[in-house]
Amino acid sequence: EEKSRIVDKIIEHTISSKFPGEIVLNLIGSVYTLTREEPGTSLRDAREFATLLNSCGRMNRAGLGIAIGIGDRGESYQEAQQLYSEYKTQLSKYMNWVATAPNATRTGKNVVIVNGKGIIDESMTGAVSSLISSSKLFGESKVTIVTTLTRSGEAKISTRATEQLVQKGVNLGKILQNLSPKYGGIGGGHAIAAGATIPSSELDRFLRDLEKSLDEMLA
């Protein structure tokens, strides 16, 4: 009941402030409650549970996530909470670097490319690209492309589109699936989020081709 009243007041405010209709619609969604988990914990809400597990993988502690997944609610859970805090801190540092470093980004007509070589860990490119895209830091009309080098020396590319671009026909998964083999790599994913790994020597050519494909698609 309290949540309903809060939502009603927020909707009234957004309408009176003439916010776009889609913002109002996005206020209402589904909540997935894991009823066997303790109330008040980050595991009770399925989205928070998934985020906690995701942070374990992103921080190269997959085993910790597995332990929680199979039921450890003691030491592993406490350690994962600390790791999640470190994960958020690391993401904040990356976002600050993207926003302030002079040579961190290059902006094209339909893309913003983040050169994370030597800065962004290979396990974090997807999270960084998602944050940049959802933050609208560079607007809603650009595909976010984050690149870095893997420990084996390959180039890793993570891309994110906005809902607006997907509605215009952008399908990053298909684009990367088709482009990557041309450069000796592999790629794919979903319409709104996709990734690829290619030889680092081919990165510049790959990015030019990717940008060209998006320009043609959005012309």
CSV table of C-alpha atoms in Angstrom, one decimal:
chain,number,residue,atom,x,y,z
A,1,GLU,CA,0.0,0.0,0.0
A,2,GLU,CA,2.8,2.4,0.9
A,3,LYS,CA,4.6,1.6,-2.4
A,4,SER,CA,1.4,2.3,-4.3
A,5,ARG,CA,1.1,5.7,-2.7
A,6,ILE,CA,4.7,6.5,-3.4
A,7,VAL,CA,4.4,5.5,-7.1
A,8,ASP,CA,1.1,7.5,-7.4
A,9,LYS,CA,2.9,10.6,-6.1
A,10,ILE,CA,5.9,10.1,-8.4
A,11,ILE,CA,3.6,9.6,-11.4
A,12,GLU,CA,1.7,12.8,-10.5
A,13,HIS,CA,5.0,14.7,-10.3
A,14,THR,CA,6.4,13.3,-13.6
A,15,ILE,CA,3.1,14.1,-15.5
A,16,SER,CA,2.9,17.7,-14.0
A,17,SER,CA,6.6,18.2,-14.9
A,18,LYS,CA,5.8,17.0,-18.5
A,19,PHE,CA,8.3,14.1,-18.5
A,20,PRO,CA,8.0,11.8,-21.6
A,21,GLY,CA,5.3,9.1,-21.2
A,22,GLU,CA,7.8,6.2,-21.4
A,23,ILE,CA,9.4,7.4,-18.2
A,24,VAL,CA,6.1,7.1,-16.4
A,25,LEU,CA,5.5,3.6,-17.8
A,26,ASN,CA,9.0,2.5,-16.7
A,27,LEU,CA,8.1,3.3,-13.1
A,28,ILE,CA,5.9,0.2,-13.0
A,29,GLY,CA,7.4,-3.3,-13.4
A,30,SER,CA,7.7,-6.8,-11.9
A,31,VAL,CA,9.4,-7.6,-8.6
A,32,TYR,CA,10.7,-11.2,-8.3
A,33,THR,CA,10.8,-12.3,-4.6
A,34,LEU,CA,12.7,-15.4,-3.5
A,35,THR,CA,10.5,-16.4,-0.6
A,36,ARG,CA,13.0,-18.8,0.9
A,37,GLU,CA,15.5,-16.1,1.4
A,38,GLU,CA,15.6,-14.0,4.6
A,39,PRO,CA,13.6,-10.7,4.4
A,40,GLY,CA,15.7,-7.6,4.3
A,41,THR,CA,18.7,-9.3,2.6
A,42,SER,CA,20.1,-8.7,-0.8
A,43,LEU,CA,19.2,-12.3,-1.8
A,44,ARG,CA,15.4,-11.8,-1.2
A,45,ASP,CA,15.0,-9.8,-4.5
A,46,ALA,CA,15.9,-11.9,-7.5
A,47,ARG,CA,17.5,-8.9,-9.3
A,48,GLU,CA,19.7,-8.1,-6.4
A,49,PHE,CA,20.6,-11.7,-6.1
A,50,ALA,CA,21.6,-11.8,-9.8
A,51,THR,CA,23.6,-8.6,-9.4
A,52,LEU,CA,25.5,-10.0,-6.4
A,53,LEU,CA,26.3,-13.2,-8.4
A,54,ASN,CA,27.3,-11.1,-11.4
A,55,SER,CA,29.7,-9.0,-9.4
A,56,CYS,CA,31.5,-12.2,-8.2
A,57,GLY,CA,32.1,-13.2,-11.9
A,58,ARG,CA,33.1,-9.7,-12.9
A,59,MET,CA,35.7,-9.5,-10.0
A,60,ASN,CA,37.1,-12.9,-11.0
A,61,ARG,CA,35.6,-14.7,-8.0
A,62,ALA,CA,33.3,-17.1,-9.8
A,63,GLY,CA,33.7,-19.7,-7.1
A,64,LEU,CA,32.3,-17.4,-4.5
A,65,GLY,CA,29.2,-16.9,-6.6
A,66,ILE,CA,28.8,-20.7,-7.0
A,67,ALA,CA,29.0,-21.2,-3.3
A,68,ILE,CA,26.2,-18.7,-2.7
A,69,GLY,CA,24.2,-20.3,-5.5
A,70,ILE,CA,24.3,-23.7,-3.9
A,71,GLY,CA,23.3,-22.3,-0.5
A,72,ASP,CA,26.2,-20.9,1.5
A,73,ARG,CA,24.7,-18.1,3.6
A,74,GLY,CA,27.6,-17.8,6.0
A,75,GLU,CA,31.2,-16.7,5.3
A,76,SER,CA,30.8,-16.8,1.5
A,77,TYR,CA,27.8,-14.5,1.6
A,78,GLN,CA,29.6,-12.0,3.8
A,79,GLU,CA,32.6,-12.1,1.5
A,80,ALA,CA,30.4,-11.6,-1.5
A,81,GLN,CA,28.8,-8.5,0.0
A,82,GLN,CA,32.2,-7.0,0.5
A,83,LEU,CA,33.2,-8.0,-3.0
A,84,TYR,CA,30.1,-6.3,-4.4
A,85,SER,CA,31.0,-3.1,-2.6
A,86,GLU,CA,34.5,-3.3,-4.2
A,87,TYR,CA,32.9,-4.0,-7.6
A,88,LYS,CA,30.7,-0.8,-7.3
A,89,THR,CA,33.8,1.2,-6.3
A,90,GLN,CA,35.7,-0.1,-9.3
A,91,LEU,CA,32.9,0.7,-11.7
A,92,SER,CA,32.7,4.2,-10.2
A,93,LYS,CA,36.4,4.7,-10.9
A,94,TYR,CA,36.0,3.5,-14.5
A,95,MET,CA,33.0,5.9,-15.1
A,96,ASN,CA,35.0,8.8,-13.6
A,97,TRP,CA,37.9,8.0,-16.0
A,98,VAL,CA,35.6,7.8,-19.0
A,99,ALA,CA,34.0,11.1,-18.1
A,100,THR,CA,37.3,13.0,-17.4
A,101,ALA,CA,40.2,11.4,-19.2
A,102,PRO,CA,41.0,13.4,-22.4
A,103,ASN,CA,41.8,10.4,-24.6
A,104,ALA,CA,39.3,7.9,-23.1
A,105,THR,CA,36.6,8.2,-25.8
A,106,ARG,CA,36.1,9.0,-29.4
A,107,THR,CA,32.7,10.0,-30.6
A,108,GLY,CA,31.2,9.3,-34.0
A,109,LYS,CA,27.9,10.0,-35.6
A,110,ASN,CA,26.3,7.0,-34.2
A,111,VAL,CA,28.9,5.6,-31.7
A,112,VAL,CA,31.0,6.4,-28.7
A,113,ILE,CA,34.1,4.3,-28.5
A,114,VAL,CA,35.9,3.8,-25.2
A,115,ASN,CA,39.6,2.8,-25.5
A,116,GLY,CA,40.0,0.9,-22.2
A,117,LYS,CA,43.4,-0.6,-23.1
A,118,GLY,CA,45.5,-0.9,-19.9
A,119,ILE,CA,42.7,0.6,-17.8
A,120,ILE,CA,39.6,-1.5,-18.0
A,121,ASP,CA,39.8,-5.1,-17.0
A,122,GLU,CA,38.5,-7.6,-19.6
A,123,SER,CA,35.9,-8.9,-17.2
A,124,MET,CA,34.4,-5.4,-16.7
A,125,THR,CA,33.9,-4.2,-20.3
A,126,GLY,CA,30.3,-5.4,-20.4
A,127,ALA,CA,29.4,-3.7,-17.1
A,128,VAL,CA,31.1,-0.4,-18.1
A,129,SER,CA,29.4,-0.4,-21.5
A,130,SER,CA,26.0,-1.0,-19.9
A,131,LEU,CA,26.6,1.8,-17.4
A,132,ILE,CA,27.6,4.3,-20.0
A,133,SER,CA,24.6,3.4,-22.2
A,134,SER,CA,22.1,3.5,-19.4
A,135,SER,CA,23.5,6.7,-18.0
A,136,LYS,CA,22.9,8.5,-21.3
A,137,LEU,CA,26.3,10.2,-20.8
A,138,PHE,CA,26.6,10.6,-24.5
A,139,GLY,CA,22.9,10.7,-25.3
A,140,GLU,CA,20.4,8.1,-26.4
A,141,SER,CA,21.3,8.0,-30.1
A,142,LYS,CA,24.7,6.4,-29.9
A,143,VAL,CA,25.9,2.8,-29.6
A,144,THR,CA,28.4,2.4,-26.8
A,145,ILE,CA,31.6,0.4,-27.7
A,146,VAL,CA,34.1,-0.4,-25.0
A,147,THR,CA,37.4,-2.1,-25.9
A,148,THR,CA,40.3,-3.5,-24.0
A,149,LEU,CA,43.0,-6.1,-24.2
A,150,THR,CA,42.6,-9.6,-22.7
A,151,ARG,CA,45.4,-11.2,-20.7
A,152,SER,CA,46.2,-13.3,-23.8
A,153,GLY,CA,46.6,-10.2,-25.9
A,154,GLU,CA,43.4,-10.3,-27.9
A,155,ALA,CA,41.1,-7.3,-28.3
A,156,LYS,CA,37.8,-7.6,-26.4
A,157,ILE,CA,34.8,-5.5,-27.5
A,158,SER,CA,31.6,-5.0,-25.6
A,159,THR,CA,28.7,-3.0,-27.2
A,160,ARG,CA,25.5,-1.7,-25.9
A,161,ALA,CA,22.6,0.0,-27.8
A,162,THR,CA,19.6,1.9,-26.3
A,163,GLU,CA,16.0,0.8,-26.6
A,164,GLN,CA,15.5,3.7,-28.9
A,165,LEU,CA,18.2,2.4,-31.3
A,166,VAL,CA,16.8,-1.2,-31.1
A,167,GLN,CA,13.4,0.1,-32.1
A,168,LYS,CA,15.1,1.7,-35.2
A,169,GLY,CA,16.3,-1.8,-36.2
A,170,VAL,CA,19.8,-2.0,-34.6
A,171,ASN,CA,20.8,-5.6,-33.8
A,172,LEU,CA,24.3,-5.6,-32.3
A,173,GLY,CA,24.3,-9.4,-31.9
A,174,LYS,CA,23.8,-10.0,-35.6
A,175,ILE,CA,26.3,-7.3,-36.6
A,176,LEU,CA,29.1,-8.6,-34.4
A,177,GLN,CA,28.3,-12.2,-35.4
A,178,ASN,CA,28.7,-11.3,-39.0
A,179,LEU,CA,31.7,-9.0,-38.7
A,180,SER,CA,33.9,-10.9,-36.2
A,181,PRO,CA,34.8,-13.9,-38.5
A,182,LYS,CA,36.1,-11.5,-41.2
A,183,TYR,CA,38.7,-10.4,-38.7
A,184,GLY,CA,39.6,-13.8,-37.3
A,185,GLY,CA,37.5,-13.5,-34.2
A,186,ILE,CA,34.2,-14.5,-32.8
A,187,GLY,CA,31.2,-12.4,-31.7
A,188,GLY,CA,27.5,-12.3,-31.1
A,189,GLY,CA,24.9,-11.6,-28.5
A,190,HIS,CA,21.5,-9.8,-28.4
A,191,ALA,CA,20.1,-6.9,-30.3
A,192,ILE,CA,20.8,-4.5,-27.4
A,193,ALA,CA,24.0,-6.0,-26.0
A,194,ALA,CA,26.7,-8.0,-27.8
A,195,GLY,CA,30.4,-8.7,-27.6
A,196,ALA,CA,33.4,-9.9,-29.7
A,197,THR,CA,37.0,-11.1,-29.3
A,198,ILE,CA,39.4,-10.6,-32.2
A,199,PRO,CA,43.1,-10.3,-32.8
A,200,SER,CA,44.3,-7.0,-31.4
A,201,SER,CA,46.1,-6.2,-34.7
A,202,GLU,CA,42.6,-6.1,-36.4
A,203,LEU,CA,40.9,-3.8,-33.8
A,204,ASP,CA,41.1,-0.6,-35.8
A,205,ARG,CA,39.8,-2.1,-39.0
A,206,PHE,CA,37.1,-3.9,-37.1
A,207,LEU,CA,35.9,-0.7,-35.4
A,208,ARG,CA,35.9,1.2,-38.7
A,209,ASP,CA,33.8,-1.6,-40.2
A,210,LEU,CA,31.5,-1.7,-37.2
A,211,GLU,CA,31.0,2.1,-37.3
A,212,LYS,CA,30.3,2.0,-41.0
A,213,SER,CA,27.7,-0.8,-40.6
A,214,LEU,CA,25.9,1.2,-37.9
A,215,ASP,CA,26.0,4.4,-40.0
A,216,GLU,CA,24.4,2.6,-42.9
A,217,MET,CA,21.8,1.0,-40.7
A,218,LEU,CA,20.8,4.3,-39.2
A,219,ALA,CA,21.0,6.4,-42.3
